[in-house]
Short mmCIF file of C-alpha atoms and ligand atoms in Angstrom, two decimals:
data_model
loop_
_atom_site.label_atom_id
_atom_site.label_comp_id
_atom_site.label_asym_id
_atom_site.label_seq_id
_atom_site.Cartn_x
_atom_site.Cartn_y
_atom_site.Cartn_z
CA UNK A 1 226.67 73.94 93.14
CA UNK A 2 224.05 72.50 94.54
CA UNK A 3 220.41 73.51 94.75
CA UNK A 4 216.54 72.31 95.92
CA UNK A 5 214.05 71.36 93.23
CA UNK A 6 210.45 71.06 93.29
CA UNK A 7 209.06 69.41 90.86
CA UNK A 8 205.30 69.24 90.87
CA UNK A 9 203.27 66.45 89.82
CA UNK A 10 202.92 67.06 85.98
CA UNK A 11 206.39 66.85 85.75
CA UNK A 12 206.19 63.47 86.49
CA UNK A 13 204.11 62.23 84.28
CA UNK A 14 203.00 64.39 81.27
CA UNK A 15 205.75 66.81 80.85
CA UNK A 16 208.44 64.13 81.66
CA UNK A 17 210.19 65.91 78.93
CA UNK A 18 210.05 69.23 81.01
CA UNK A 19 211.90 67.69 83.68
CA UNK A 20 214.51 65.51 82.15
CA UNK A 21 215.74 67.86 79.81
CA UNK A 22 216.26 70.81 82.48
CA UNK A 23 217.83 68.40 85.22
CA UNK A 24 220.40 66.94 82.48
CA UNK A 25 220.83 70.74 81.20
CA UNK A 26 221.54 72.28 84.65
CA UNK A 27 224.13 69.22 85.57
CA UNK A 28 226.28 69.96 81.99
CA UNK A 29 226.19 73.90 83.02
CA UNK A 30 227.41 72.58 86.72
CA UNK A 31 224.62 72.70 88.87
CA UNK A 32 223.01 69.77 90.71
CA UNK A 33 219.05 69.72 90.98
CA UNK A 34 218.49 68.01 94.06
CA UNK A 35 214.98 67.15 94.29
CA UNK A 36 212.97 67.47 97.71
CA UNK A 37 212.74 64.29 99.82
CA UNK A 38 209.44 64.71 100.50
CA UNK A 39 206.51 67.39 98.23
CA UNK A 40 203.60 67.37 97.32
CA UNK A 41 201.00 69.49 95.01
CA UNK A 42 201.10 72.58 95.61
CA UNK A 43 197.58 73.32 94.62
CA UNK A 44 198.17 74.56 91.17
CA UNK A 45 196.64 77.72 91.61
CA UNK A 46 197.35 80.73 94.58
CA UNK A 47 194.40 81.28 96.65
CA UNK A 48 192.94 84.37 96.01
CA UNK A 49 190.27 84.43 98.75
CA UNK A 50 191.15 87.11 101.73
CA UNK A 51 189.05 84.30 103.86
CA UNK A 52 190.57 81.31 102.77
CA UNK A 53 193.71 80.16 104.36
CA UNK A 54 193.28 76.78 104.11
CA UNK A 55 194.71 76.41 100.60
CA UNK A 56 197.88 78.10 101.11
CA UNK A 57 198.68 75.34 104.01
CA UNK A 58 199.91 72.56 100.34
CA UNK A 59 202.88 75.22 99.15
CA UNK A 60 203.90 76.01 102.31
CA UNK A 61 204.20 72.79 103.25
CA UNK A 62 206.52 72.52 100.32
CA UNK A 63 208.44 75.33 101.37
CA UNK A 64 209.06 74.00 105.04
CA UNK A 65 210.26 70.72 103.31
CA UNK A 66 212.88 72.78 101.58
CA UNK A 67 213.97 74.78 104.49
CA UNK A 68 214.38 71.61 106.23
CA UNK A 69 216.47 69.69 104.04
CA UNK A 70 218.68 73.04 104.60
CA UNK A 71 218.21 74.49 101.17
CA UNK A 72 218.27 78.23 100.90
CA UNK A 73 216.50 78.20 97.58
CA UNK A 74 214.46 76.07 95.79
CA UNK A 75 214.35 76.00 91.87
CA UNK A 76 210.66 75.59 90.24
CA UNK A 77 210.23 74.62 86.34
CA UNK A 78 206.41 74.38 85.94
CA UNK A 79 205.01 78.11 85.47
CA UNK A 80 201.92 77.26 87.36
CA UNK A 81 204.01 75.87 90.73
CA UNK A 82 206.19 78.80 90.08
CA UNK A 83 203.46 81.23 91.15
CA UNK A 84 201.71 79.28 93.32
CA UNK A 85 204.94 78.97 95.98
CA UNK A 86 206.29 82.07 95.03
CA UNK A 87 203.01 83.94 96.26
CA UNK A 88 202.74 81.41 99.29
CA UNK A 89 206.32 82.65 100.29
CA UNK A 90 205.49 86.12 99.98
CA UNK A 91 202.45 86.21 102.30
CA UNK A 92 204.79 84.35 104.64
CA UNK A 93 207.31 86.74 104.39
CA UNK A 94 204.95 90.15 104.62
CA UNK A 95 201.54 89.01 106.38
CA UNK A 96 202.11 88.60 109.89
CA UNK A 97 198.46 87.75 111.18
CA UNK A 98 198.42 84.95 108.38
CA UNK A 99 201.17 83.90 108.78
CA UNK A 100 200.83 83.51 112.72
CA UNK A 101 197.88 81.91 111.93
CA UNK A 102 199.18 79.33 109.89
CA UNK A 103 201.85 78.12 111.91
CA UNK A 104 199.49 78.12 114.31
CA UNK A 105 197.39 75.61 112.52
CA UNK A 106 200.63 73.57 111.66
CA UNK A 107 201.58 73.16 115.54
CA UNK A 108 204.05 70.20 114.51
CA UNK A 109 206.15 72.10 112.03
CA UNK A 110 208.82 74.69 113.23
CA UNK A 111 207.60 78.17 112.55
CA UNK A 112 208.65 79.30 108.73
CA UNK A 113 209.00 82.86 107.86
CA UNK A 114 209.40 82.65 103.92
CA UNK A 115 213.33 81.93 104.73
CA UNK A 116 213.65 79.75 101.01
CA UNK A 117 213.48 81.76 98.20
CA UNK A 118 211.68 80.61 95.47
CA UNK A 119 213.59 80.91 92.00
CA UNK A 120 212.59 79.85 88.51
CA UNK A 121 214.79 77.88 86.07
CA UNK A 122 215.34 80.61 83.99
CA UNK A 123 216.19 82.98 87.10
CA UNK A 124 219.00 80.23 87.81
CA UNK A 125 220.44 80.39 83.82
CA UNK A 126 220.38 84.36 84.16
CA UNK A 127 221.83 84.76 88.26
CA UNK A 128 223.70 82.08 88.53
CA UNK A 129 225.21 81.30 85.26
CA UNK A 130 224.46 84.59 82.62
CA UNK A 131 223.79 84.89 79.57
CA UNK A 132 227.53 85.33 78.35
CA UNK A 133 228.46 82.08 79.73
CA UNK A 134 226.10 80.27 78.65
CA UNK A 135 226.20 81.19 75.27
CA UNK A 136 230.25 80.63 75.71
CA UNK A 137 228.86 76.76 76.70
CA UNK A 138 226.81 76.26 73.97
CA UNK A 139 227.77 73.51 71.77
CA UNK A 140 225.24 73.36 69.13
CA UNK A 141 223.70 77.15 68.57
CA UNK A 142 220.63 77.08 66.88
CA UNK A 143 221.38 79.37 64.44
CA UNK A 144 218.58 81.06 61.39
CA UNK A 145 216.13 79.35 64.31
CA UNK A 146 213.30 82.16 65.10
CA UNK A 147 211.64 81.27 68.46
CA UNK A 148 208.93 83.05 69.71
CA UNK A 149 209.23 83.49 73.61
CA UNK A 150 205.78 82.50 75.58
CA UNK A 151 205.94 84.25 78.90
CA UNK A 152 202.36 82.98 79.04
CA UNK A 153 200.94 84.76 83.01
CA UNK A 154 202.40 82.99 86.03
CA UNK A 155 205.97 83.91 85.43
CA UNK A 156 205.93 87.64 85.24
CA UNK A 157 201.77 88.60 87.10
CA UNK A 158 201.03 89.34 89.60
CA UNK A 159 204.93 92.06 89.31
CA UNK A 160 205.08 91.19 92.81
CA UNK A 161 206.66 87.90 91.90
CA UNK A 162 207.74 88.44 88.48
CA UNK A 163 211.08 86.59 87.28
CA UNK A 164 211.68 89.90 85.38
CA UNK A 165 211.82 93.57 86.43
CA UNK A 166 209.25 96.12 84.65
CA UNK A 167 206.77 95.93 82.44
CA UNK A 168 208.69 94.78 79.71
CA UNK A 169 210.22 91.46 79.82
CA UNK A 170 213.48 90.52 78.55
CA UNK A 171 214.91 87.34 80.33
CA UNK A 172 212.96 84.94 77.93
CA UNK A 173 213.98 86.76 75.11
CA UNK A 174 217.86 86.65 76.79
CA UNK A 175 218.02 83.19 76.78
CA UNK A 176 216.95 82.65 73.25
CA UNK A 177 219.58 84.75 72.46
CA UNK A 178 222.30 83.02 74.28
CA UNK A 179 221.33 79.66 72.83
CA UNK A 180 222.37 81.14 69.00
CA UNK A 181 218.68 81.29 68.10
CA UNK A 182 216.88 84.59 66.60
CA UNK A 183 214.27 85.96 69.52
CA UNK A 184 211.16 86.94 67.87
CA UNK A 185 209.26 90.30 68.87
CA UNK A 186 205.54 89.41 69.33
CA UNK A 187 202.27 91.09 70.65
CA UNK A 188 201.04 88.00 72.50
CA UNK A 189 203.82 86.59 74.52
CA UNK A 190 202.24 87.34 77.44
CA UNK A 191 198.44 86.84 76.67
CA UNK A 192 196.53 84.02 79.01
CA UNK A 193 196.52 80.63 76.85
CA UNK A 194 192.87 80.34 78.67
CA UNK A 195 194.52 78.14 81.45
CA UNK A 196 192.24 76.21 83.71
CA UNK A 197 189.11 77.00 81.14
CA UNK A 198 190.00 74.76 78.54
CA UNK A 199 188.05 71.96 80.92
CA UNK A 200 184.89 74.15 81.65
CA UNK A 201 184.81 76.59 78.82
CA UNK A 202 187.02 74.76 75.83
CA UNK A 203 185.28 77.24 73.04
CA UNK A 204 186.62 80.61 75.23
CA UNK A 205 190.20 79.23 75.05
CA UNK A 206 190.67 78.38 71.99
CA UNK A 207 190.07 81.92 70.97
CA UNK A 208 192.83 83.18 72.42
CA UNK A 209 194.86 80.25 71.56
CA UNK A 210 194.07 80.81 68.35
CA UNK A 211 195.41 84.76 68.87
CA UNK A 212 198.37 83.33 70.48
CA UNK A 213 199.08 80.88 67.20
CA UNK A 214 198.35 83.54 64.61
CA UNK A 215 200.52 86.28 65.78
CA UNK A 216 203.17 83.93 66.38
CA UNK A 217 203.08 82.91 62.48
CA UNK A 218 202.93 86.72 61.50
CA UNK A 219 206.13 87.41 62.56
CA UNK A 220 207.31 84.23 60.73
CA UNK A 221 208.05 82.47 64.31
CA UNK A 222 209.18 79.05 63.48
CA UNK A 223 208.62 77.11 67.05
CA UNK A 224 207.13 78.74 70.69
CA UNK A 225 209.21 78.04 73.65
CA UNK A 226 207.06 77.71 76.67
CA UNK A 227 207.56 76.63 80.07
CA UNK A 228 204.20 75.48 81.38
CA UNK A 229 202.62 72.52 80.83
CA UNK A 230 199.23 73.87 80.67
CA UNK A 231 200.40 76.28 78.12
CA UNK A 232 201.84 73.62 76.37
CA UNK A 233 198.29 71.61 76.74
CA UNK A 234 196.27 74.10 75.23
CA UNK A 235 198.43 76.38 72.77
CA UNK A 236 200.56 72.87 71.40
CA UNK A 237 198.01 70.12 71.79
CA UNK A 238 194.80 71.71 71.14
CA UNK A 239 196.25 73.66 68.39
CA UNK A 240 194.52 70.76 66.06
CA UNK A 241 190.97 71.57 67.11
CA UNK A 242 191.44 75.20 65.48
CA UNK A 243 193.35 74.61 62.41
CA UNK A 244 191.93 74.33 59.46
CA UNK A 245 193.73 71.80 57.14
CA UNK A 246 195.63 73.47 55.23
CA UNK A 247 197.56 75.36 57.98
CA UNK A 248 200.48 74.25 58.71
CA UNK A 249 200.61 73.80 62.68
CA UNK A 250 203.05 75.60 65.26
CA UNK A 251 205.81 73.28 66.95
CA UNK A 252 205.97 73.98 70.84
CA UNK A 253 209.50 72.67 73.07
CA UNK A 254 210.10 73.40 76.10
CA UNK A 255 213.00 75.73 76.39
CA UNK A 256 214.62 73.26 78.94
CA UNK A 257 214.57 70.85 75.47
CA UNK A 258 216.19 73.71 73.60
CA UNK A 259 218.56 74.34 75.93
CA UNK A 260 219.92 70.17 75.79
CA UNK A 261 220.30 70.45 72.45
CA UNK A 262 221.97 74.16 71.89
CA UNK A 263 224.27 72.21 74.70
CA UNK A 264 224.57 69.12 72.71
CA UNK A 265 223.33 66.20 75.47
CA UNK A 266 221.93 63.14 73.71
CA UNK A 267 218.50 63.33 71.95
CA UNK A 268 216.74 61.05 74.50
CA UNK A 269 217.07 63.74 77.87
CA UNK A 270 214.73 66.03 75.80
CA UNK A 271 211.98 62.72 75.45
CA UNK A 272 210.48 63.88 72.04
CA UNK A 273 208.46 61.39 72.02
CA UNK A 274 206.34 63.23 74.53
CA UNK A 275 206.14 66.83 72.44
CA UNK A 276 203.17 67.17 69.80
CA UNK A 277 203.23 65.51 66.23
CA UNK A 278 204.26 68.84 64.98
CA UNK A 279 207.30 69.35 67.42
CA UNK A 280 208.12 66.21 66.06
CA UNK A 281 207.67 66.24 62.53
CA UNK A 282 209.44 70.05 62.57
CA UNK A 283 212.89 68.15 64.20
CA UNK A 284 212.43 65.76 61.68
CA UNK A 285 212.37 67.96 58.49
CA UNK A 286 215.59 69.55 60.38
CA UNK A 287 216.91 66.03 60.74
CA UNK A 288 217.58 66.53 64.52
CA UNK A 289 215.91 63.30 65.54
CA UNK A 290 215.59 59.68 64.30
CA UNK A 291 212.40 58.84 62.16
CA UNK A 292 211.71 56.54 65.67
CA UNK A 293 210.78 59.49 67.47
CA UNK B 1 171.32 96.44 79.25
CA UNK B 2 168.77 98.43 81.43
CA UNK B 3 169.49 97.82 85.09
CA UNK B 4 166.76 98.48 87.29
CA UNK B 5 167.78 100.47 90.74
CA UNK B 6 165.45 100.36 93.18
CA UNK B 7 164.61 99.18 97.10
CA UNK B 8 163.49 96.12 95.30
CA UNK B 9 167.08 94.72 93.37
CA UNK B 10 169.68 96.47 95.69
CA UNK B 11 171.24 94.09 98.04
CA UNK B 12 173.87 96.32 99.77
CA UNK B 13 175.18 92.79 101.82
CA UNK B 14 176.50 91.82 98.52
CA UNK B 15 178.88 94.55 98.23
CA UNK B 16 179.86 94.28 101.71
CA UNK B 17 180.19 89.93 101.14
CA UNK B 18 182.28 90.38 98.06
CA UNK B 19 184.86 93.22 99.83
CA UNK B 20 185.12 90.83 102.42
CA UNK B 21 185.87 87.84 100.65
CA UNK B 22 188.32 89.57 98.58
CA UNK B 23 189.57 92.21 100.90
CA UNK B 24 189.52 95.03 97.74
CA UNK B 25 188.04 98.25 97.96
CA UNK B 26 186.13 97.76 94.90
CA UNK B 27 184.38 100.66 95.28
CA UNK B 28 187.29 102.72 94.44
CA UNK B 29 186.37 101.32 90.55
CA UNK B 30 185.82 104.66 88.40
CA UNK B 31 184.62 102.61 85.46
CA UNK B 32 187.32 103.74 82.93
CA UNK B 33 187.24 100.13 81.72
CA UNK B 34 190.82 99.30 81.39
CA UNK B 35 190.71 95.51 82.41
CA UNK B 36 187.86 94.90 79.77
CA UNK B 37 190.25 96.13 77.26
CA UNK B 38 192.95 94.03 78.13
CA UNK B 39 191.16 90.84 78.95
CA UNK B 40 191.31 87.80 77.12
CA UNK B 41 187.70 86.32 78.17
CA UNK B 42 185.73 89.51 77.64
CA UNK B 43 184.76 88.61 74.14
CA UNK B 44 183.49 85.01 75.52
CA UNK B 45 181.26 86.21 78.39
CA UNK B 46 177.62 87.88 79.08
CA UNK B 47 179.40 90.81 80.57
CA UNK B 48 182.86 92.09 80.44
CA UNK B 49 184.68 92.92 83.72
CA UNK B 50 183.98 96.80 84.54
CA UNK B 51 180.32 95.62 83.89
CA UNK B 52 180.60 92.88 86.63
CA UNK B 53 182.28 95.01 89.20
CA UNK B 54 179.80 97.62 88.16
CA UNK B 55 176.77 95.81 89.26
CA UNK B 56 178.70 94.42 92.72
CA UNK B 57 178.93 98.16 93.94
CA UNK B 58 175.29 98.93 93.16
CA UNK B 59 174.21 95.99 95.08
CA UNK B 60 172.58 94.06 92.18
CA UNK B 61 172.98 90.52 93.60
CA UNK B 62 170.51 88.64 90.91
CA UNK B 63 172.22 90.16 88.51
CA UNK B 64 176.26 89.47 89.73
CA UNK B 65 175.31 85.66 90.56
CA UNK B 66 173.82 85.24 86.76
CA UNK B 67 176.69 86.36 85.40
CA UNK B 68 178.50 83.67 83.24
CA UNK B 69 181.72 85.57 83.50
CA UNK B 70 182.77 84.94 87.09
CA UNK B 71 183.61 81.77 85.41
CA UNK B 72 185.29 82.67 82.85
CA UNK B 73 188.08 84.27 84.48
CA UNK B 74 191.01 82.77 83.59
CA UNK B 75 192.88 84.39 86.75
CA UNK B 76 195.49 85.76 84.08
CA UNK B 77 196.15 89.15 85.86
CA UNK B 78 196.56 90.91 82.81
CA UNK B 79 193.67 93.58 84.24
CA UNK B 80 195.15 93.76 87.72
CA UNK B 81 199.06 94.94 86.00
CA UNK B 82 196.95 97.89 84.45
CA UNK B 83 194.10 99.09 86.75
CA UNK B 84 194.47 102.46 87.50
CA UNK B 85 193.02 102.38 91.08
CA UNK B 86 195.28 99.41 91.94
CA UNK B 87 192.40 97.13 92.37
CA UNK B 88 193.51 93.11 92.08
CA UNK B 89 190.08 92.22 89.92
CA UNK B 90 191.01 88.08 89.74
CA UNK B 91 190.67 88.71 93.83
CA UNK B 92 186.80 90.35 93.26
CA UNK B 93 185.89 87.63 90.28
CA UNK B 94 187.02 85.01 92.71
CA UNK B 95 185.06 86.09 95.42
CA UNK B 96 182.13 86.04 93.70
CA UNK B 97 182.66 82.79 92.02
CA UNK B 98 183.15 81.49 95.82
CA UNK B 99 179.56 82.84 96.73
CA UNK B 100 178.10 80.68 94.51
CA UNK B 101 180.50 77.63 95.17
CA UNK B 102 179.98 78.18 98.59
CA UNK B 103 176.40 77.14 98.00
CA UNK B 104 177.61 73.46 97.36
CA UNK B 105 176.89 73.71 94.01
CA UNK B 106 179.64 72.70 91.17
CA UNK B 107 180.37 74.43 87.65
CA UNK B 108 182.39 71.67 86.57
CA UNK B 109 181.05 68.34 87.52
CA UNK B 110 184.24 65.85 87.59
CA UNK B 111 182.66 62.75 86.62
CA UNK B 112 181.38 64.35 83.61
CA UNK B 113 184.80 64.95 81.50
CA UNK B 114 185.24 62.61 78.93
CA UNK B 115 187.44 60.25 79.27
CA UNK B 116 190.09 60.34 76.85
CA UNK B 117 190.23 64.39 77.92
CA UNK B 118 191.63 62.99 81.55
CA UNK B 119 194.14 60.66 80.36
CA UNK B 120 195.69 63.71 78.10
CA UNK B 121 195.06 66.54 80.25
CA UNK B 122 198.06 67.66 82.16
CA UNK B 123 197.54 67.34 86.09
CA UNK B 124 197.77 71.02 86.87
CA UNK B 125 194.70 71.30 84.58
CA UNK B 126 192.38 69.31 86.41
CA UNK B 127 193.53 70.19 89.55
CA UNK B 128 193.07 73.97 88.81
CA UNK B 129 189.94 73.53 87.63
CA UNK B 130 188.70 71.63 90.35
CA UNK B 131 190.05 74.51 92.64
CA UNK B 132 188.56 77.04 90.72
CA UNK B 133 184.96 75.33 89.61
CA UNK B 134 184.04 72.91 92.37
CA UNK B 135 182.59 73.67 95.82
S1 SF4 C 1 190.60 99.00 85.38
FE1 SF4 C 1 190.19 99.20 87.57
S2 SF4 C 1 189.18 101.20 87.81
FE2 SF4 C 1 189.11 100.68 85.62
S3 SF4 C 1 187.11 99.65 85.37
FE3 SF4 C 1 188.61 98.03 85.75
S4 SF4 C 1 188.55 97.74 87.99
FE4 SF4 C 1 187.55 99.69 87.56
S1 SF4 C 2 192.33 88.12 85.39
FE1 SF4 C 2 190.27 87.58 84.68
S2 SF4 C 2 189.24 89.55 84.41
FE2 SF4 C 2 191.44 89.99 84.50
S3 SF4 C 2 192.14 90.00 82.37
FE3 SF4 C 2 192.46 87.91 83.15
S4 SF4 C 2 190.61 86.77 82.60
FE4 SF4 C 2 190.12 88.98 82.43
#
């Protein structure tokens, strides 16, 4: 099977790691990501601005590009992209004066009527695969491993565009499961990691990145599986600016990275090298990479 | 905080300026405070964000553009899953944090982020900052 990828532009650069590890993943569970020919950004954040139409012209864009290489759907990793085509799509698909005036604006493009739907990675493991076969493909389960699931916001809020039915959210939790590893029940796997305010307002985030970090370690989490790369930013790498010294730090993978190894691919898809010292130094005490990582 | 009502601080054009930016009836707000609860910024800002909306439907424009926490909204929509009138709050704290950016005027000034911040800071950082901070 074959199926459209966006990518986004911090998974070409920082979160490198993001990317390889869910391409190589999907292709040993037989499914090709087939990367657009042509993207670009798609703003990052959804417009929220009843006025402002301007900024919902960049995902749509990205959405037309899809439709026109003939994909049907089109898979997003990054949490942030996620929700910002997602919500694109549905004002195309539900707002007709918008919507009319938008393809309006873009005279040279053939009309688009949100006909790509926009999926998730972890939609993809649970639709297209389940849970029961991937678990059956699983190589390497990561058995006595407790992983605490980090929704985080963009995946599941606003519910109109939530991977997951209802207000409680299981399909993180799922695929923990099916990789052999022990989900853990938290309170904050769905609290804000403060996002975009880490730049303007540092001191506010790290409050509730500090939440985030505590009541992981109360329910004796061992690593957080995330799938943003701000999330990852602010609740991995700024971690240090909040610990004292004598706490021991919280290891944050990508679950694309969990997912190669529960399925055994070689150690250099999941690019280590790019995850915090702590991600690192946790693999190491579990001997799962080389002391050159 | 004692808000003074009179002809002198009530500027109904703000409430009408911030329903039309964000298209919400925020005057359906009854106050109960359930997105202050729930929101992970409230214990950072100068006002939580019942108090915000508050002083938007009684017209107190000084007061809504001083407020530090139009800014601090991290857009999470934790408040907007739980409101009990339905109303999508990020909408009405972006609204208002577009009057003021309207004005030309930055919160975050670009040039002034250290530099060994930009060559860590994931892309979808900046560039949601910039959307949400700059003019
Ligand atoms: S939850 Fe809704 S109704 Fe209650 S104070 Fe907040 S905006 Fe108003
Ligand atoms: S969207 Fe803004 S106001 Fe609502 S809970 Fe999140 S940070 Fe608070």
């Amino acid at each position: 099977m074959k199926l459209g990828y966006y990518p986004g532009c911090t998974l070409k650069t920082k979160a490198k790691n993001l990317e390889d590890s869910a391409i190589e993943s999907m292709k040993a569970l037989g499914i090709e990501l087939i990367e657009l020919d042509r993207w670009n950004c798609c703003g990052a954040v959804y417009s929220l601005a009843d006025d402002d139409l301007v900024h919902i012209l960049a995902p749509v864009r990205d959405l037309i590009r899809a439709r026109d290489q003939g994909f049907d759907k089109v898979v997003v990793l990054c949490s942030m992209c996620y929700n910002t085509l997602a919500r694109a799509n549905l004002l195309m698909r539900e707002d007709e004066v918008k919507r009319d005036a938008l393809n309006n604006f873009m005279e040279e493009e053939n009309d688009y009527k949100g006909e790509v739907e926009v999926v998730h990675y972890l939609e993809v493991l649970r639709d297209e695969i389940g849970w029961d076969k991937l678990a059956e493909m699983v190589k390497n389960p990561l058995t006595d491993w407790k992983i605490a699931p980090y929704y985080g916001c963009t995946l599941t809020r606003p519910a109109t565009i939530s991977i997951d039915e209802g207000l409680s959210h299981t399909i993180f939790d799922d695929f923990i499961k099916a990789i052999g590893a022990e989900s853990v029940s938290w309170d904050e796997a769905e609290t804000c990691c403060g996002s975009y305010q880490i730049i303007a307002n540092p001191e506010a985030a790290s409050k509730t990145v500090s939440m985030i970090v505590t009541s992981a370690k109360a329910k004796a989490a061992d690593i957080l599986a995330l799938s943003c790369p701000l999330c990852e930013y602010n609740v991995g790498r700024r971690q240090a600016d909040l610990l004292s010294e004598d706490s021991d730090p919280l290891p944050t993978f990508y679950f694309t990275q969990l997912l190669a190894m529960a399925l055994g691919l070689d150690d250099k898809v999941s690019r280590m090298e790019l995850n915090t010292p702590q991600a690192r130094d946790w693999l190491k005490a579990k001997e799962l990479v080389s002391e050159a990582v | 905080m004692p808000i003074e009502i009179s002809l002198k601080t009530v500027d109904r054009e703000i409430t009408r300026k911030i329903k039309e930016i964000s298209g919400e009836p925020l005057t359906k707000c009854m106050q109960c405070g359930t997105c202050s609860g729930l929101c992970p910024m409230e214990e950072s800002g100068d006002i939580s964000p019942r108090g915000l909306i508050h002083l938007v439907n009684l017209g107190q424009k000084d007061l809504v553009i001083k407020a530090e926490f139009s800014w601090l909204c991290a857009s999470c929509y934790r408040c907007e899953l739980r409101c009990p009138r339905g109303l999508d709050i990020p909408k009405i704290v972006e609204a208002i944090r577009l009057l003021k950016l309207r004005l030309n005027e930055d919160y975050v000034k670009p040039f002034e982020i250290e530099e060994e911040r930009i060559y860590e800071l994931p892309q979808i950082a900046m560039v949601s900052s910039f959307r949400k901070h700059t003019a």
